[in-house]
CSV table of C-alpha atoms in Angstrom, one decimal:
chain,number,residue,atom,x,y,z
S,101,MET,CA,23.6,-42.1,62.3
S,102,GLY,CA,23.9,-46.0,61.6
S,103,ASN,CA,21.3,-45.6,58.9
S,104,LEU,CA,22.8,-43.1,57.0
S,105,ILE,CA,26.1,-45.3,56.3
S,106,PRO,CA,24.0,-48.2,54.0
S,107,LEU,CA,22.7,-45.3,52.6
S,108,ILE,CA,26.2,-43.8,51.6
S,109,LEU,CA,27.6,-46.8,50.2
S,110,LEU,CA,24.8,-47.6,48.2
S,111,ALA,CA,25.0,-44.1,46.4
S,112,CYS,CA,28.8,-44.8,46.0
S,113,VAL,CA,28.3,-48.4,44.0
S,114,ALA,CA,25.6,-46.5,41.9
S,115,GLN,CA,27.9,-44.1,41.1
S,116,VAL,CA,30.6,-46.5,40.3
S,117,LEU,CA,28.0,-48.6,38.5
S,118,ASN,CA,27.1,-45.5,36.3
S,119,SER,CA,30.4,-44.8,35.5
S,120,ARG,CA,31.0,-47.9,33.6
S,121,MET,CA,29.4,-46.4,30.4
S,122,GLN,CA,27.9,-42.7,29.3
S,123,LEU,CA,25.0,-42.3,26.8
S,124,GLU,CA,24.8,-38.4,25.5
S,125,PRO,CA,22.3,-36.9,25.4
S,126,ARG,CA,20.1,-37.7,27.5
S,127,THR,CA,17.2,-36.1,26.0
S,128,ILE,CA,16.9,-35.4,22.3
S,129,THR,CA,14.0,-33.0,20.5
S,130,LEU,CA,14.1,-33.0,16.9
S,131,LEU,CA,11.4,-31.8,14.4
S,132,ARG,CA,10.2,-34.6,11.8
S,133,GLY,CA,12.6,-35.7,9.2
S,134,GLU,CA,15.6,-34.5,10.9
S,135,THR,CA,18.8,-36.6,12.3
S,136,ALA,CA,19.3,-38.2,15.5
S,137,GLN,CA,22.5,-38.8,17.1
S,138,LEU,CA,23.5,-40.7,20.1
S,139,ILE,CA,27.0,-41.3,21.2
S,140,CYS,CA,27.6,-44.1,23.9
S,141,SER,CA,31.1,-44.6,25.8
S,142,THR,CA,32.5,-46.9,28.7
S,143,ALA,CA,36.2,-47.5,29.6
S,144,GLU,CA,35.5,-51.4,30.4
S,145,PRO,CA,36.3,-53.7,27.8
S,146,TRP,CA,33.1,-55.0,26.0
S,147,GLN,CA,32.1,-57.6,23.1
S,148,VAL,CA,28.9,-56.7,22.3
S,149,MET,CA,26.9,-53.2,21.5
S,150,VAL,CA,23.0,-53.2,20.8
S,151,TRP,CA,21.3,-50.3,19.8
S,152,ILE,CA,17.4,-50.7,21.1
S,153,LEU,CA,14.6,-48.2,19.4
S,154,ASN,CA,11.0,-48.3,21.9
S,155,GLY,CA,12.3,-52.0,22.4
S,156,GLY,CA,13.3,-53.1,19.2
S,157,SER,CA,16.4,-53.7,18.2
S,158,VAL,CA,18.1,-51.7,15.1
S,159,LEU,CA,22.0,-52.0,15.3
S,160,THR,CA,24.3,-54.4,16.1
S,161,ILE,CA,28.5,-53.7,16.9
S,162,SER,CA,30.7,-56.1,17.6
S,163,ALA,CA,33.9,-55.2,19.6
S,164,GLN,CA,35.9,-57.1,17.3
S,165,TYR,CA,33.9,-56.8,13.7
S,166,GLY,CA,32.4,-53.5,14.1
S,167,ILE,CA,28.7,-53.2,12.6
S,168,LEU,CA,26.6,-56.8,12.2
S,169,SER,CA,23.4,-55.2,11.0
S,170,ASN,CA,22.1,-53.6,7.9
S,171,ASN,CA,19.4,-50.9,8.2
S,172,PRO,CA,19.3,-48.0,5.9
S,173,ASN,CA,17.8,-45.3,8.6
S,174,VAL,CA,20.5,-46.4,11.3
S,175,THR,CA,24.6,-46.1,10.9
S,176,ALA,CA,27.4,-46.1,13.6
S,177,ARG,CA,30.6,-44.6,13.5
S,178,ASN,CA,33.7,-45.7,15.6
S,179,CYS,CA,35.0,-42.5,17.8
S,180,SER,CA,36.9,-44.4,20.5
S,181,THR,CA,40.0,-42.9,21.8
S,182,ASN,CA,43.1,-44.1,23.8
S,183,GLN,CA,41.2,-44.0,27.0
S,184,LEU,CA,37.4,-44.1,25.9
S,185,SER,CA,35.7,-46.9,23.6
S,186,SER,CA,32.8,-44.8,21.8
S,187,TRP,CA,30.4,-45.4,18.9
S,188,GLU,CA,28.1,-42.5,17.2
S,189,PHE,CA,24.7,-43.8,16.7
S,190,THR,CA,22.8,-41.7,14.2
S,191,LEU,CA,19.0,-42.4,13.0
S,192,LYS,CA,18.3,-40.4,10.0
S,193,ARG,CA,14.7,-39.0,8.7
S,194,VAL,CA,13.3,-39.6,12.1
S,195,GLN,CA,9.6,-39.9,12.1
S,196,ARG,CA,6.8,-39.3,14.7
S,197,SER,CA,6.4,-43.1,15.3
S,198,TYR,CA,9.8,-42.7,16.6
S,199,GLN,CA,9.5,-40.7,19.5
S,200,GLY,CA,10.0,-42.9,22.8
S,201,GLN,CA,13.0,-44.4,24.2
S,202,VAL,CA,16.5,-45.2,22.5
S,203,THR,CA,18.7,-47.6,24.7
S,204,CYS,CA,22.7,-48.7,24.0
S,205,ASP,CA,23.1,-51.8,25.7
S,206,LEU,CA,26.7,-53.3,26.8
S,207,GLN,CA,25.8,-57.0,27.1
S,208,ASN,CA,26.7,-58.4,30.5
S,209,ILE,CA,28.0,-54.8,31.5
S,210,GLN,CA,25.3,-52.0,31.7
S,211,ARG,CA,22.6,-50.4,29.9
S,212,GLN,CA,20.8,-46.8,29.5
S,213,THR,CA,18.6,-44.7,27.9
S,214,ALA,CA,17.7,-41.3,26.1
S,215,ASN,CA,14.4,-40.0,25.7
S,216,LEU,CA,13.7,-39.2,22.2
S,217,PHE,CA,10.9,-36.5,21.0
S,218,VAL,CA,9.7,-35.8,17.6
S,219,GLN,CA,8.1,-32.4,16.6
S,220,GLU,CA,5.6,-31.7,14.0
S,221,LYS,CA,5.8,-28.4,12.2
S,222,GLY,CA,2.4,-27.5,10.9
S,223,ASN,CA,1.2,-24.0,8.8
S,224,VAL,CA,-0.1,-20.9,9.8
S,225,ALA,CA,-1.9,-18.3,7.9
S,226,ILE,CA,-4.6,-15.4,8.5
S,227,THR,CA,-8.1,-15.8,6.9
S,228,GLY,CA,-9.3,-13.2,4.7
S,229,GLY,CA,-5.7,-11.6,2.9
S,230,ASN,CA,-5.8,-7.6,3.6
S,231,VAL,CA,-8.3,-5.3,5.3
S,232,THR,CA,-9.4,-1.8,4.3
S,233,VAL,CA,-11.6,-0.2,6.9
S,234,LEU,CA,-12.6,3.3,8.2
S,235,LYS,CA,-11.0,4.7,11.1
S,236,GLY,CA,-12.7,3.6,14.6
S,237,GLU,CA,-14.0,0.5,13.3
S,238,GLU,CA,-13.5,-2.6,15.1
S,239,ILE,CA,-12.0,-5.6,12.9
S,240,LEU,CA,-11.6,-9.2,14.0
S,241,PHE,CA,-8.6,-10.9,12.4
S,242,GLN,CA,-8.7,-15.0,12.5
S,243,CYS,CA,-5.2,-16.9,12.5
S,244,LEU,CA,-5.2,-20.9,12.0
S,245,ALA,CA,-2.5,-23.1,13.0
S,246,VAL,CA,-2.9,-26.5,11.5
S,247,GLY,CA,-1.0,-29.9,11.6
S,248,TRP,CA,1.5,-29.2,14.8
S,249,TYR,CA,2.6,-31.4,17.5
S,250,PRO,CA,2.5,-30.8,20.1
S,251,GLU,CA,0.4,-28.0,20.6
S,252,PRO,CA,2.3,-24.9,19.5
S,253,SER,CA,2.6,-21.5,21.4
S,254,LEU,CA,0.7,-18.7,19.4
S,255,THR,CA,1.3,-14.8,19.2
S,256,TRP,CA,0.2,-11.7,17.7
S,257,LEU,CA,2.0,-8.8,16.6
S,258,VAL,CA,1.0,-5.4,15.4
S,259,ASN,CA,3.2,-3.4,14.1
S,260,GLY,CA,6.2,-5.3,15.8
S,261,ARG,CA,4.9,-5.0,18.8
S,262,GLU,CA,3.3,-8.1,20.6
S,263,VAL,CA,-0.5,-8.1,21.7
S,264,ASP,CA,-1.6,-8.3,25.0
S,265,GLN,CA,-3.1,-11.7,25.5
S,266,GLY,CA,-6.1,-10.3,26.7
S,267,GLN,CA,-7.1,-9.0,23.4
S,268,TYR,CA,-7.0,-12.3,21.7
S,269,ASN,CA,-8.3,-15.6,22.5
S,270,ILE,CA,-6.9,-19.1,21.0
S,271,SER,CA,-9.0,-22.2,21.1
S,272,THR,CA,-7.4,-26.0,20.6
S,273,GLU,CA,-8.4,-28.8,18.4
S,274,GLY,CA,-6.3,-32.2,18.7
S,275,PRO,CA,-5.4,-34.6,18.5
S,276,VAL,CA,-7.3,-34.9,15.0
S,277,ASP,CA,-5.6,-38.0,13.7
S,278,VAL,CA,-3.5,-41.3,14.5
S,279,ASP,CA,-0.7,-38.8,14.5
S,280,GLY,CA,-1.5,-36.6,17.5
S,281,LEU,CA,-1.4,-33.0,15.6
S,282,TYR,CA,-3.3,-30.2,17.1
S,283,ASN,CA,-4.9,-27.4,15.1
S,284,LEU,CA,-5.2,-24.1,17.1
S,285,THR,CA,-7.6,-21.1,16.0
S,286,SER,CA,-7.1,-17.5,17.6
S,287,ASN,CA,-9.3,-14.4,16.8
S,288,LEU,CA,-7.7,-10.7,17.2
S,289,SER,CA,-10.1,-7.8,18.0
S,290,ILE,CA,-8.7,-4.6,17.3
S,291,GLN,CA,-9.9,-0.5,16.5
S,292,ALA,CA,-8.5,0.6,13.6
S,293,ALA,CA,-6.8,3.4,14.6
S,294,GLU,CA,-4.0,3.6,11.8
S,295,SER,CA,-2.9,1.5,9.0
S,296,SER,CA,-0.6,-1.5,10.6
S,297,HIS,CA,0.9,-5.1,9.7
S,298,VAL,CA,-0.3,-7.8,11.3
S,299,GLU,CA,1.2,-10.7,11.9
S,300,CYS,CA,0.2,-14.4,13.7
S,301,LEU,CA,3.1,-16.6,14.7
S,302,ALA,CA,3.3,-20.2,15.4
S,303,SER,CA,6.1,-22.7,17.0
S,304,VAL,CA,7.3,-25.3,19.0
S,305,SER,CA,10.6,-25.7,20.8
S,306,THR,CA,12.8,-27.0,18.0
S,307,LEU,CA,11.9,-24.2,15.3
S,308,PRO,CA,14.8,-22.1,15.3
S,309,THR,CA,12.2,-19.1,13.9
S,310,PRO,CA,8.5,-19.4,14.0
S,311,GLN,CA,6.1,-19.9,11.3
S,312,ALA,CA,4.5,-16.5,10.6
S,313,SER,CA,1.8,-15.3,8.4
S,314,SER,CA,1.0,-11.6,7.9
S,315,VAL,CA,-1.8,-9.1,6.6
S,316,HIS,CA,-1.7,-5.5,5.9
S,317,LEU,CA,-4.7,-3.3,7.6
S,318,THR,CA,-5.2,-0.2,5.3
S,319,VAL,CA,-7.2,2.8,7.4
S,320,VAL,CA,-9.3,4.4,5.1
S,321,ALA,CA,-10.1,7.6,7.0
S,322,GLU,CA,-5.8,7.8,7.5
S,323,VAL,CA,-4.7,7.2,4.0
S,324,GLY,CA,-7.4,8.6,1.9
S,325,VAL,CA,-8.7,11.7,4.0
S,326,GLU,CA,-5.6,13.2,6.7
S,327,ASN,CA,-2.7,12.7,4.4
S,328,VAL,CA,-4.6,14.1,0.9
S,329,CYS,CA,-6.6,17.1,3.5
S,330,ASP,CA,-3.1,18.2,4.2
S,331,ASN,CA,-3.3,19.6,0.5
S,332,CYS,CA,-6.9,20.2,-0.3
S,333,ALA,CA,-6.6,23.6,0.2
S,334,VAL,CA,-3.9,24.0,-2.4
S,335,LEU,CA,-5.8,21.8,-4.8
S,336,ILE,CA,-9.1,23.5,-4.9
S,337,ALA,CA,-7.4,26.8,-4.9
S,338,VAL,CA,-5.1,25.6,-8.3
S,339,THR,CA,-8.6,24.1,-9.4
S,340,ALA,CA,-10.5,27.4,-9.2
S,341,SER,CA,-8.0,29.6,-10.6
S,342,VAL,CA,-7.6,27.1,-13.6
S,343,SER,CA,-11.2,27.0,-13.8
S,344,ALA,CA,-11.5,30.7,-13.8
S,345,VAL,CA,-8.8,31.3,-16.6
S,346,LEU,CA,-10.7,28.9,-19.0
S,347,LEU,CA,-13.8,30.3,-18.6
S,348,LEU,CA,-12.7,33.8,-19.6
S,349,LEU,CA,-11.1,32.4,-22.4
S,350,LEU,CA,-13.6,30.3,-23.7
S,351,LEU,CA,-16.4,33.8,-23.1
S,352,SER,CA,-14.0,36.0,-25.1
S,353,ILE,CA,-13.9,33.8,-27.7
S,354,CYS,CA,-17.6,33.6,-28.2
S,355,ILE,CA,-17.8,37.4,-27.9
S,356,VAL,CA,-15.4,38.0,-30.4
S,357,LEU,CA,-16.9,35.0,-32.5
S,358,CYS,CA,-20.8,36.5,-32.2
S,359,TYR,CA,-19.4,40.2,-32.9
S,360,ARG,CA,-17.8,39.4,-36.3
S,361,ARG,CA,-21.1,37.3,-37.4
S,362,ARG,CA,-23.1,40.6,-36.6
S,363,ARG,CA,-20.5,42.7,-38.6
S,364,ARG,CA,-20.9,40.2,-41.8
S,365,ALA,CA,-24.5,40.2,-41.7
S,366,LYS,CA,-24.6,44.1,-41.4
S,367,SER,CA,-22.6,44.1,-44.6
S,368,SER,CA,-24.4,41.5,-46.5
S,369,LEU,CA,-27.9,42.7,-45.8
S,370,PRO,CA,-28.0,45.8,-48.2
S,371,GLU,CA,-26.5,43.6,-51.5
S,372,ALA,CA,-29.1,40.6,-50.6
S,373,ILE,CA,-31.9,43.4,-50.8
S,374,ARG,CA,-30.9,44.4,-53.9
S,375,ILE,CA,-30.5,41.0,-55.5
S,376,ASP,CA,-33.4,39.9,-53.6
S,377,GLU,CA,-35.8,43.1,-55.6
S,378,SER,CA,-34.0,42.4,-58.7
S,379,LYS,CA,-34.5,39.1,-59.2
S,380,SER,CA,-38.1,39.4,-57.9
S,381,GLY,CA,-38.5,42.3,-60.0
S,382,ARG,CA,-37.4,40.3,-63.5
S,383,SER,CA,-39.2,37.2,-62.4
S,384,SER,CA,-42.8,39.3,-62.3
S,385,VAL,CA,-42.5,40.4,-65.6
S,386,ALA,CA,-40.8,37.2,-67.3
S,387,GLU,CA,-43.5,35.7,-65.7
S,388,ALA,CA,-46.4,38.0,-66.9
S,389,THR,CA,-45.3,38.4,-70.4
S,390,GLY,CA,-44.0,34.6,-70.9
S,391,GLY,CA,-40.7,35.9,-72.5
S,392,GLU,CA,-36.7,35.9,-71.1
S,393,VAL,CA,-34.9,37.7,-69.0
S,394,ASN,CA,-32.5,40.0,-71.1
S,395,LEU,CA,-29.3,40.0,-68.8
S,396,GLY,CA,-27.8,42.8,-71.0
S,397,TYR,CA,-30.7,45.5,-70.4
S,398,THR,CA,-29.4,48.6,-68.6
S,399,THR,CA,-32.3,51.4,-67.8
S,400,GLU,CA,-31.4,54.6,-69.1
S,401,GLY,CA,-33.3,56.7,-66.8
S,402,HIS,CA,-36.1,56.8,-63.7
S,403,SER,CA,-38.4,59.4,-65.9
S,404,ASP,CA,-38.5,56.9,-68.7
S,405,ALA,CA,-38.6,53.7,-67.0
S,406,GLY,CA,-41.5,55.1,-64.6
S,407,ARG,CA,-43.7,56.2,-67.1
S,408,SER,CA,-43.4,53.8,-69.7
S,409,VAL,CA,-47.0,51.7,-70.3
S,410,LEU,CA,-46.9,48.1,-71.5
S,411,ILE,CA,-49.5,46.8,-74.3
S,412,VAL,CA,-49.5,43.1,-74.7
S,413,THR,CA,-52.2,42.0,-77.6
S,414,GLY,CA,-54.0,38.9,-77.5
S,415,GLU,CA,-52.8,38.1,-81.1
S,416,THR,CA,-51.3,34.4,-82.1
S,417,HIS,CA,-48.9,34.4,-84.8
S,418,SER,CA,-45.9,31.7,-85.9
S,419,GLN,CA,-43.5,34.7,-85.3
S,420,MET,CA,-43.5,38.1,-83.5
S,421,ASN,CA,-44.7,40.7,-86.4
S,422,SER,CA,-43.7,44.3,-85.0
S,423,ILE,CA,-42.7,45.8,-81.6
S,424,SER,CA,-43.1,49.6,-81.9
S,425,THR,CA,-41.6,51.4,-78.7
S,426,HIS,CA,-39.1,54.0,-78.5
S,427,LYS,CA,-37.9,52.3,-75.1
S,428,ILE,CA,-38.4,48.7,-74.1
S,429,PRO,CA,-37.0,47.5,-70.5
S,430,ASP,CA,-37.0,44.0,-69.9
S,431,VAL,CA,-37.6,44.0,-66.3
S,432,VAL,CA,-39.9,46.5,-65.1
S,433,SER,CA,-41.5,46.7,-61.3
S,434,SER,CA,-44.8,45.6,-60.9
S,435,SER,CA,-45.9,49.1,-59.7
S,436,ASN,CA,-44.1,50.9,-63.1
S,437,PHE,CA,-46.1,48.9,-65.6
S,438,SER,CA,-49.7,48.1,-66.7
S,439,LEU,CA,-50.4,44.7,-68.5
S,440,THR,CA,-53.3,44.5,-70.6
S,441,THR,CA,-54.6,41.3,-72.7
S,442,SER,CA,-58.1,42.5,-73.9
S,443,GLN,CA,-57.4,45.9,-75.0
S,444,SER,CA,-54.9,47.5,-77.7
S,445,ASN,CA,-55.3,51.2,-76.4
S,446,ALA,CA,-52.8,52.8,-74.2
S,447,PRO,CA,-54.0,54.6,-71.2
S,448,THR,CA,-53.8,58.2,-70.8
S,449,ASP,CA,-51.0,59.8,-68.6
S,450,PRO,CA,-52.7,60.8,-65.5
S,451,CYS,CA,-49.8,63.4,-64.9
S,452,GLY,CA,-51.2,65.4,-67.6
S,453,ASP,CA,-47.4,66.3,-69.3
S,454,GLY,CA,-48.4,65.3,-72.8
S,455,SER,CA,-45.5,62.7,-73.1
S,456,LYS,CA,-46.2,59.4,-73.5
S,457,THR,CA,-44.6,56.3,-74.2
S,458,VAL,CA,-46.5,53.2,-75.9
S,459,ARG,CA,-45.1,49.7,-76.4
S,460,ARG,CA,-46.4,46.9,-78.4
S,461,MET,CA,-45.6,43.8,-78.0
S,462,THR,CA,-46.9,40.7,-79.7
S,463,THR,CA,-46.0,37.2,-78.2
S,464,VAL,CA,-46.4,33.8,-79.7
């Protein structure tokens, strides 16, 4: 009991001493580049207040004259009331080198210290970009978190749901430079069951929202087969029907064209034969006689033409001397006449009907 009394008295004295000044907050954590603000207050009369960062004086304030030093990165503002004398200390654009202790020293009264932590926000990215795989395949995603302090927390999300930590691993590399930054690598292996949105999140305590990187996983079996095959039967039926109609139409057009061509060929065949016979007969006589075809000649009957005999003499004159005949056709079939160049007498009629027609022609 006797030992407790001195301890209680010591605690009371410490409490009285501590109440002579206050420094708030006692711990402050910021991202690099942000602004740190602390307030030092006291109810005691004081003369000089000195702000110290990691053992070095950065700002001096006089109770009578105000701020005595000039530092562009450090400012102070008097926010005293009737009961308390208070000054707000502001440290602009904090850097990683500022991390440590910030002390408010009320000379000849008391000093108190706060802890300043400066964090670094790095980058995060899923390598490889969007991925397309077949259903059931194993796919590996890799996430890189580079340039963080302290070591960030890293998580995976698939379609907005957090992935169990047993499905991925994390390897840490750091500190990698004089700033003590960390790099992390994480690998996630999943089985492609459906198309998914995959995210990798990295964060430190001062970030309001995590840094995120996302990619899209496309499962071909789902998008290319399952959804499409729901309408496969309809598509095949429509295609088959259209193909059948087009085939029938094509066959009908071919049949009509073939039929019209055959009709035209049949109707033009007799006329072609007559023209060919006429041309061949005329050409044979013209070639044999050396004369020209008389296009104005008209036959007078089959009996006379069939019984006509043509005799050509071999005499050579400057002009035609005489042509004696009853009927002289210009075009005679080769079967209805006999061409003679060495004789001048006409042959007898084999039919014996006593009637003859003798034609005599002298050619030049």
